[in-house]
């Protein structure tokens, strides 16, 4: 088992920058998208706060312990010995765990833990659907209605690429978007970049807190975005 202690116990001088000290940053929450199969590149997202402006996010490490079936994830930060602003500094980090066999894996970080379930793929290809080539995603709130929606953006690369549907899967703390496209059966298809921007309504019955938007993309690299749901008079 992995034991996480205070960051001071992990502190060490950073050889790459002798003026700083490497410490382990605390994770407030681990976001784990649902729907990974054994042919997917598995990614989880750490969300947390650095204690002040003297800490800057650094690299991370993920180590698998086959005896416990858990990944131990260390998110490092550099601490500078300079005057600090005493304010929390938000950060989030994507941690790539690679392709994993079918099963359930624990994830442990300093301050939080979770688990990821890997299913068996339905086919030998990389995905069950043909996804849009999404490059960017964000979440916005309509201040008039207090409803949340996602905006996904990217570039089609062929004139015969067209939308089929965008599936929204509500997995609680994570919302998975499957932007499914199809290739039109035509003889005049041409390679051409066509930018797109698509708006998708999100579930609007969530309690105040932090949530993950996880969007699948054609190149296999999902797009992740963490957003906050705010308190409203109806929720208080």
PDB file of C-alpha atoms in Angstrom:
ATOM      1  CA  UNK A   1       0.000   0.000   0.000  1.00  0.00           C
ATOM      2  CA  UNK A   2       1.081   3.546  -0.631  1.00  0.00           C
ATOM      3  CA  UNK A   3       1.296   5.978   2.245  1.00  0.00           C
ATOM      4  CA  UNK A   4       1.152   9.680   1.467  1.00  0.00           C
ATOM      5  CA  UNK A   5       2.531  11.966   4.153  1.00  0.00           C
ATOM      6  CA  UNK A   6       2.896  15.719   4.359  1.00  0.00           C
ATOM      7  CA  UNK A   7       4.601  17.411   1.442  1.00  0.00           C
ATOM      8  CA  UNK A   8       7.419  18.586   3.701  1.00  0.00           C
ATOM      9  CA  UNK A   9       8.519  14.975   4.151  1.00  0.00           C
ATOM     10  CA  UNK A  10       8.723  14.617   0.363  1.00  0.00           C
ATOM     11  CA  UNK A  11      10.564  17.912  -0.151  1.00  0.00           C
ATOM     12  CA  UNK A  12      13.859  17.759  -1.983  1.00  0.00           C
ATOM     13  CA  UNK A  13      16.010  20.247  -3.838  1.00  0.00           C
ATOM     14  CA  UNK A  14      15.206  20.234  -7.538  1.00  0.00           C
ATOM     15  CA  UNK A  15      18.397  19.374  -9.398  1.00  0.00           C
ATOM     16  CA  UNK A  16      17.051  21.104 -12.513  1.00  0.00           C
ATOM     17  CA  UNK A  17      16.504  24.328 -10.585  1.00  0.00           C
ATOM     18  CA  UNK A  18      18.548  24.529  -7.351  1.00  0.00           C
ATOM     19  CA  UNK A  19      16.599  27.621  -6.269  1.00  0.00           C
ATOM     20  CA  UNK A  20      13.430  25.572  -5.790  1.00  0.00           C
ATOM     21  CA  UNK A  21      12.225  22.593  -3.769  1.00  0.00           C
ATOM     22  CA  UNK A  22      10.136  19.737  -5.188  1.00  0.00           C
ATOM     23  CA  UNK A  23       7.087  18.792  -3.099  1.00  0.00           C
ATOM     24  CA  UNK A  24       4.049  16.587  -3.699  1.00  0.00           C
ATOM     25  CA  UNK A  25       0.932  18.650  -4.407  1.00  0.00           C
ATOM     26  CA  UNK A  26      -2.363  17.689  -2.819  1.00  0.00           C
ATOM     27  CA  UNK A  27      -5.218  16.471  -4.995  1.00  0.00           C
ATOM     28  CA  UNK A  28      -8.720  17.540  -4.026  1.00  0.00           C
ATOM     29  CA  UNK A  29     -10.482  15.170  -6.429  1.00  0.00           C
ATOM     30  CA  UNK A  30      -9.698  12.541  -9.048  1.00  0.00           C
ATOM     31  CA  UNK A  31     -12.043  12.623 -12.035  1.00  0.00           C
ATOM     32  CA  UNK A  32     -12.405   9.315 -13.873  1.00  0.00           C
ATOM     33  CA  UNK A  33     -14.349   9.230 -17.147  1.00  0.00           C
ATOM     34  CA  UNK A  34     -16.531   6.205 -17.789  1.00  0.00           C
ATOM     35  CA  UNK A  35     -16.592   4.103 -20.930  1.00  0.00           C
ATOM     36  CA  UNK A  36     -12.945   3.084 -21.325  1.00  0.00           C
ATOM     37  CA  UNK A  37     -12.326  -0.210 -23.104  1.00  0.00           C
ATOM     38  CA  UNK A  38      -9.179  -2.310 -23.305  1.00  0.00           C
ATOM     39  CA  UNK A  39      -8.295  -0.665 -26.625  1.00  0.00           C
ATOM     40  CA  UNK A  40      -8.424   2.920 -25.258  1.00  0.00           C
ATOM     41  CA  UNK A  41      -5.680   5.186 -23.957  1.00  0.00           C
ATOM     42  CA  UNK A  42      -6.857   5.650 -20.363  1.00  0.00           C
ATOM     43  CA  UNK A  43      -6.720   9.164 -18.924  1.00  0.00           C
ATOM     44  CA  UNK A  44      -7.775  10.412 -15.486  1.00  0.00           C
ATOM     45  CA  UNK A  45      -7.761  14.024 -14.313  1.00  0.00           C
ATOM     46  CA  UNK A  46      -6.428  15.390 -11.024  1.00  0.00           C
ATOM     47  CA  UNK A  47      -8.045  18.567  -9.687  1.00  0.00           C
ATOM     48  CA  UNK A  48      -6.595  20.501  -6.786  1.00  0.00           C
ATOM     49  CA  UNK A  49      -5.085  23.659  -5.357  1.00  0.00           C
ATOM     50  CA  UNK A  50      -1.535  24.762  -4.709  1.00  0.00           C
ATOM     51  CA  UNK A  51      -1.232  26.413  -1.263  1.00  0.00           C
ATOM     52  CA  UNK A  52       0.070  29.802  -2.437  1.00  0.00           C
ATOM     53  CA  UNK A  53       1.660  31.701  -5.306  1.00  0.00           C
ATOM     54  CA  UNK A  54       5.144  30.359  -4.441  1.00  0.00           C
ATOM     55  CA  UNK A  55       4.181  26.905  -5.738  1.00  0.00           C
ATOM     56  CA  UNK A  56       4.206  26.142  -9.462  1.00  0.00           C
ATOM     57  CA  UNK A  57       2.961  22.899 -10.964  1.00  0.00           C
ATOM     58  CA  UNK A  58       5.664  20.483 -12.172  1.00  0.00           C
ATOM     59  CA  UNK A  59       5.700  16.941 -13.586  1.00  0.00           C
ATOM     60  CA  UNK A  60       3.718  13.950 -12.386  1.00  0.00           C
ATOM     61  CA  UNK A  61       4.424  10.241 -12.028  1.00  0.00           C
ATOM     62  CA  UNK A  62       2.067   7.249 -12.103  1.00  0.00           C
ATOM     63  CA  UNK A  63       3.277   3.870 -10.804  1.00  0.00           C
ATOM     64  CA  UNK A  64       1.271   0.654 -10.887  1.00  0.00           C
ATOM     65  CA  UNK A  65       1.471  -1.799  -7.980  1.00  0.00           C
ATOM     66  CA  UNK A  66       0.316  -5.245  -9.230  1.00  0.00           C
ATOM     67  CA  UNK A  67      -0.020  -6.532  -5.668  1.00  0.00           C
ATOM     68  CA  UNK A  68      -2.686  -3.987  -4.742  1.00  0.00           C
ATOM     69  CA  UNK A  69      -4.081  -3.372  -8.241  1.00  0.00           C
ATOM     70  CA  UNK A  70      -3.642   0.374  -7.729  1.00  0.00           C
ATOM     71  CA  UNK A  71      -1.907   3.235  -9.485  1.00  0.00           C
ATOM     72  CA  UNK A  72       0.035   5.566  -7.190  1.00  0.00           C
ATOM     73  CA  UNK A  73      -0.014   9.054  -8.702  1.00  0.00           C
ATOM     74  CA  UNK A  74       2.374  11.784  -7.575  1.00  0.00           C
ATOM     75  CA  UNK A  75       1.738  15.340  -8.765  1.00  0.00           C
ATOM     76  CA  UNK A  76       4.852  17.385  -8.035  1.00  0.00           C
ATOM     77  CA  UNK A  77       5.120  21.136  -7.567  1.00  0.00           C
ATOM     78  CA  UNK A  78       8.106  23.479  -7.306  1.00  0.00           C
ATOM     79  CA  UNK A  79       8.226  25.669  -4.231  1.00  0.00           C
ATOM     80  CA  UNK A  80      10.108  28.948  -4.651  1.00  0.00           C
ATOM     81  CA  UNK A  81      11.698  30.694  -1.688  1.00  0.00           C
ATOM     82  CA  UNK A  82      10.284  34.128  -2.425  1.00  0.00           C
ATOM     83  CA  UNK A  83       7.507  36.286  -0.915  1.00  0.00           C
ATOM     84  CA  UNK A  84       4.124  34.644  -1.573  1.00  0.00           C
ATOM     85  CA  UNK A  85       0.549  35.677  -2.094  1.00  0.00           C
ATOM     86  CA  UNK A  86      -1.439  33.702   0.519  1.00  0.00           C
ATOM     87  CA  UNK A  87      -4.083  32.551  -1.949  1.00  0.00           C
ATOM     88  CA  UNK A  88      -4.933  29.088  -3.241  1.00  0.00           C
ATOM     89  CA  UNK A  89      -3.903  28.470  -6.844  1.00  0.00           C
ATOM     90  CA  UNK A  90      -6.102  26.014  -8.802  1.00  0.00           C
ATOM     91  CA  UNK A  91      -4.590  23.398 -11.080  1.00  0.00           C
ATOM     92  CA  UNK A  92      -5.642  20.293 -12.960  1.00  0.00           C
ATOM     93  CA  UNK A  93      -3.537  17.621 -14.617  1.00  0.00           C
ATOM     94  CA  UNK A  94      -4.278  14.880 -17.117  1.00  0.00           C
ATOM     95  CA  UNK A  95      -2.607  11.619 -16.127  1.00  0.00           C
ATOM     96  CA  UNK A  96      -2.158   9.080 -18.928  1.00  0.00           C
ATOM     97  CA  UNK A  97      -2.244   5.484 -17.719  1.00  0.00           C
ATOM     98  CA  UNK A  98      -1.948   3.899 -21.177  1.00  0.00           C
ATOM     99  CA  UNK A  99      -3.909   0.921 -22.491  1.00  0.00           C
ATOM    100  CA  UNK A 100      -5.064  -1.391 -19.698  1.00  0.00           C
ATOM    101  CA  UNK A 101      -6.517  -4.926 -19.713  1.00  0.00           C
ATOM    102  CA  UNK A 102     -10.159  -5.383 -18.740  1.00  0.00           C
ATOM    103  CA  UNK A 103     -10.669  -4.960 -14.997  1.00  0.00           C
ATOM    104  CA  UNK A 104     -10.914  -2.449 -12.155  1.00  0.00           C
ATOM    105  CA  UNK A 105      -7.925  -0.383 -11.045  1.00  0.00           C
ATOM    106  CA  UNK A 106      -7.553   1.800  -7.981  1.00  0.00           C
ATOM    107  CA  UNK A 107      -5.997   5.269  -8.185  1.00  0.00           C
ATOM    108  CA  UNK A 108      -4.347   6.846  -5.146  1.00  0.00           C
ATOM    109  CA  UNK A 109      -2.931  10.350  -4.864  1.00  0.00           C
ATOM    110  CA  UNK A 110      -2.090  12.602  -1.952  1.00  0.00           C
ATOM    111  CA  UNK A 111      -5.477  13.672  -0.603  1.00  0.00           C
ATOM    112  CA  UNK A 112      -7.789  11.671  -2.856  1.00  0.00           C
ATOM    113  CA  UNK A 113      -8.447   8.298  -4.427  1.00  0.00           C
ATOM    114  CA  UNK A 114     -10.705   6.683  -6.999  1.00  0.00           C
ATOM    115  CA  UNK A 115     -10.948   3.802  -9.414  1.00  0.00           C
ATOM    116  CA  UNK A 116     -11.298   3.223 -13.121  1.00  0.00           C
ATOM    117  CA  UNK A 117     -13.184   0.364 -14.763  1.00  0.00           C
ATOM    118  CA  UNK A 118     -11.953  -0.983 -18.087  1.00  0.00           C
ATOM    119  CA  UNK A 119     -14.399  -2.912 -20.242  1.00  0.00           C
ATOM    120  CA  UNK A 120     -13.862  -5.310 -23.109  1.00  0.00           C
ATOM    121  CA  UNK A 121     -13.915  -3.691 -26.533  1.00  0.00           C
ATOM    122  CA  UNK A 122     -16.739  -4.697 -28.855  1.00  0.00           C
ATOM    123  CA  UNK A 123     -14.488  -4.786 -31.901  1.00  0.00           C
ATOM    124  CA  UNK A 124     -10.821  -4.931 -32.857  1.00  0.00           C
ATOM    125  CA  UNK A 125     -10.748  -1.311 -34.010  1.00  0.00           C
ATOM    126  CA  UNK A 126      -9.817   1.699 -31.890  1.00  0.00           C
ATOM    127  CA  UNK A 127     -13.398   2.894 -31.240  1.00  0.00           C
ATOM    128  CA  UNK A 128     -16.990   1.742 -31.473  1.00  0.00           C
ATOM    129  CA  UNK A 129     -17.942   4.936 -33.345  1.00  0.00           C
ATOM    130  CA  UNK A 130     -16.396   7.377 -35.798  1.00  0.00           C
ATOM    131  CA  UNK A 131     -15.818  10.518 -33.734  1.00  0.00           C
ATOM    132  CA  UNK A 132     -15.461  14.108 -34.847  1.00  0.00           C
ATOM    133  CA  UNK A 133     -11.892  15.513 -34.758  1.00  0.00           C
ATOM    134  CA  UNK A 134     -12.492  17.648 -31.648  1.00  0.00           C
ATOM    135  CA  UNK A 135      -9.604  19.888 -30.578  1.00  0.00           C
ATOM    136  CA  UNK A 136     -11.127  22.179 -27.930  1.00  0.00           C
ATOM    137  CA  UNK A 137     -14.008  22.007 -25.460  1.00  0.00           C
ATOM    138  CA  UNK A 138     -15.397  24.341 -22.820  1.00  0.00           C
ATOM    139  CA  UNK A 139     -18.497  24.743 -20.672  1.00  0.00           C
ATOM    140  CA  UNK A 140     -20.512  27.934 -20.320  1.00  0.00           C
ATOM    141  CA  UNK A 141     -23.554  28.952 -18.308  1.00  0.00           C
ATOM    142  CA  UNK A 142     -26.538  30.880 -19.603  1.00  0.00           C
ATOM    143  CA  UNK A 143     -26.928  33.527 -16.896  1.00  0.00           C
ATOM    144  CA  UNK A 144     -30.567  34.069 -17.828  1.00  0.00           C
ATOM    145  CA  UNK A 145     -31.674  30.431 -17.500  1.00  0.00           C
ATOM    146  CA  UNK A 146     -28.773  29.138 -15.359  1.00  0.00           C
ATOM    147  CA  UNK A 147     -28.410  26.195 -17.768  1.00  0.00           C
ATOM    148  CA  UNK A 148     -25.015  24.753 -18.655  1.00  0.00           C
ATOM    149  CA  UNK A 149     -23.891  23.816 -22.143  1.00  0.00           C
ATOM    150  CA  UNK A 150     -20.695  22.599 -23.781  1.00  0.00           C
ATOM    151  CA  UNK A 151     -19.063  24.014 -26.876  1.00  0.00           C
ATOM    152  CA  UNK A 152     -16.843  21.635 -28.846  1.00  0.00           C
ATOM    153  CA  UNK A 153     -14.634  22.848 -31.676  1.00  0.00           C
ATOM    154  CA  UNK A 154     -12.380  21.263 -34.239  1.00  0.00           C
ATOM    155  CA  UNK A 155     -11.800  20.757 -37.960  1.00  0.00           C
ATOM    156  CA  UNK A 156     -13.335  18.341 -40.407  1.00  0.00           C
ATOM    157  CA  UNK A 157     -10.714  17.269 -42.942  1.00  0.00           C
ATOM    158  CA  UNK A 158     -12.974  16.004 -45.695  1.00  0.00           C
ATOM    159  CA  UNK A 159     -16.032  17.486 -47.392  1.00  0.00           C
ATOM    160  CA  UNK A 160     -17.951  14.227 -46.828  1.00  0.00           C
ATOM    161  CA  UNK A 161     -17.622  14.301 -43.030  1.00  0.00           C
ATOM    162  CA  UNK A 162     -20.988  15.129 -41.492  1.00  0.00           C
ATOM    163  CA  UNK A 163     -22.643  15.030 -38.081  1.00  0.00           C
ATOM    164  CA  UNK A 164     -24.723  12.044 -37.045  1.00  0.00           C
ATOM    165  CA  UNK A 165     -25.370  12.796 -33.357  1.00  0.00           C
ATOM    166  CA  UNK A 166     -23.695  13.882 -30.117  1.00  0.00           C
ATOM    167  CA  UNK A 167     -24.407  11.491 -27.265  1.00  0.00           C
ATOM    168  CA  UNK A 168     -24.276  12.871 -23.715  1.00  0.00           C
ATOM    169  CA  UNK A 169     -23.635  10.327 -20.955  1.00  0.00           C
ATOM    170  CA  UNK A 170     -24.245  11.573 -17.426  1.00  0.00           C
ATOM    171  CA  UNK A 171     -21.899   9.648 -15.123  1.00  0.00           C
ATOM    172  CA  UNK A 172     -22.357  11.891 -12.113  1.00  0.00           C
ATOM    173  CA  UNK A 173     -19.114  13.798 -11.596  1.00  0.00           C
ATOM    174  CA  UNK A 174     -18.126  13.267 -15.225  1.00  0.00           C
ATOM    175  CA  UNK A 175     -20.077  13.993 -18.404  1.00  0.00           C
ATOM    176  CA  UNK A 176     -18.952  12.021 -21.453  1.00  0.00           C
ATOM    177  CA  UNK A 177     -19.637  13.464 -24.906  1.00  0.00           C
ATOM    178  CA  UNK A 178     -19.520  11.140 -27.911  1.00  0.00           C
ATOM    179  CA  UNK A 179     -19.496  13.394 -31.030  1.00  0.00           C
ATOM    180  CA  UNK A 180     -20.423  10.784 -33.650  1.00  0.00           C
ATOM    181  CA  UNK A 181     -19.973  11.548 -37.344  1.00  0.00           C
ATOM    182  CA  UNK A 182     -20.309   9.626 -40.591  1.00  0.00           C
ATOM    183  CA  UNK A 183     -18.820   9.757 -44.068  1.00  0.00           C
ATOM    184  CA  UNK A 184     -21.379  10.581 -46.714  1.00  0.00           C
ATOM    185  CA  UNK A 185     -21.581   8.025 -49.528  1.00  0.00           C
ATOM    186  CA  UNK A 186     -20.685  10.353 -52.390  1.00  0.00           C
ATOM    187  CA  UNK A 187     -18.221  10.406 -55.258  1.00  0.00           C
ATOM    188  CA  UNK A 188     -17.156  14.043 -54.857  1.00  0.00           C
ATOM    189  CA  UNK A 189     -15.387  13.803 -51.440  1.00  0.00           C
ATOM    190  CA  UNK A 190     -12.357  16.068 -51.192  1.00  0.00           C
ATOM    191  CA  UNK A 191      -9.680  16.681 -48.588  1.00  0.00           C
ATOM    192  CA  UNK A 192     -10.493  20.071 -47.145  1.00  0.00           C
ATOM    193  CA  UNK A 193     -10.317  21.637 -43.674  1.00  0.00           C
ATOM    194  CA  UNK A 194     -13.721  22.830 -42.476  1.00  0.00           C
ATOM    195  CA  UNK A 195     -13.792  24.347 -38.970  1.00  0.00           C
ATOM    196  CA  UNK A 196     -16.800  23.471 -36.806  1.00  0.00           C
ATOM    197  CA  UNK A 197     -18.245  24.669 -33.516  1.00  0.00           C
ATOM    198  CA  UNK A 198     -21.062  22.672 -31.908  1.00  0.00           C
ATOM    199  CA  UNK A 199     -23.143  23.482 -28.832  1.00  0.00           C
ATOM    200  CA  UNK A 200     -24.410  20.643 -26.615  1.00  0.00           C
ATOM    201  CA  UNK A 201     -26.826  20.970 -23.696  1.00  0.00           C
ATOM    202  CA  UNK A 202     -25.584  19.420 -20.445  1.00  0.00           C
ATOM    203  CA  UNK A 203     -27.552  17.996 -17.505  1.00  0.00           C
ATOM    204  CA  UNK A 204     -28.744  20.857 -15.315  1.00  0.00           C
ATOM    205  CA  UNK A 205     -29.733  19.129 -12.088  1.00  0.00           C
ATOM    206  CA  UNK A 206     -26.219  18.871 -10.641  1.00  0.00           C
ATOM    207  CA  UNK A 207     -25.359  20.136  -7.169  1.00  0.00           C
ATOM    208  CA  UNK A 208     -22.796  22.899  -6.858  1.00  0.00           C
ATOM    209  CA  UNK A 209     -19.251  21.611  -7.284  1.00  0.00           C
ATOM    210  CA  UNK A 210     -16.604  20.631  -9.812  1.00  0.00           C
ATOM    211  CA  UNK A 211     -17.295  18.369 -12.796  1.00  0.00           C
ATOM    212  CA  UNK A 212     -15.395  16.862 -15.714  1.00  0.00           C
ATOM    213  CA  UNK A 213     -16.371  17.212 -19.364  1.00  0.00           C
ATOM    214  CA  UNK A 214     -14.762  14.347 -21.295  1.00  0.00           C
ATOM    215  CA  UNK A 215     -15.029  14.497 -25.089  1.00  0.00           C
ATOM    216  CA  UNK A 216     -13.906  11.679 -27.386  1.00  0.00           C
ATOM    217  CA  UNK A 217     -12.008  12.680 -30.522  1.00  0.00           C
ATOM    218  CA  UNK A 218     -11.088  11.066 -33.829  1.00  0.00           C
ATOM    219  CA  UNK A 219      -7.332  11.049 -33.145  1.00  0.00           C
ATOM    220  CA  UNK A 220      -7.770   8.985 -29.965  1.00  0.00           C
ATOM    221  CA  UNK A 221      -6.744  11.821 -27.636  1.00  0.00           C
ATOM    222  CA  UNK A 222      -9.810  12.804 -25.630  1.00  0.00           C
ATOM    223  CA  UNK A 223     -10.393  16.440 -24.737  1.00  0.00           C
ATOM    224  CA  UNK A 224     -10.957  17.092 -21.023  1.00  0.00           C
ATOM    225  CA  UNK A 225     -12.269  20.222 -19.355  1.00  0.00           C
ATOM    226  CA  UNK A 226     -13.108  20.731 -15.672  1.00  0.00           C
ATOM    227  CA  UNK A 227     -15.859  23.208 -14.850  1.00  0.00           C
ATOM    228  CA  UNK A 228     -17.717  24.494 -11.808  1.00  0.00           C
ATOM    229  CA  UNK A 229     -21.454  24.377 -11.184  1.00  0.00           C
ATOM    230  CA  UNK A 230     -22.390  27.369  -9.075  1.00  0.00           C
ATOM    231  CA  UNK A 231     -24.859  27.706  -6.239  1.00  0.00           C
ATOM    232  CA  UNK A 232     -28.197  29.162  -7.244  1.00  0.00           C
ATOM    233  CA  UNK A 233     -31.093  30.294  -5.043  1.00  0.00           C
ATOM    234  CA  UNK A 234     -32.944  27.046  -5.898  1.00  0.00           C
ATOM    235  CA  UNK A 235     -29.990  24.955  -4.690  1.00  0.00           C
ATOM    236  CA  UNK A 236     -29.423  26.747  -1.425  1.00  0.00           C
TER     237      UNK A 236
END
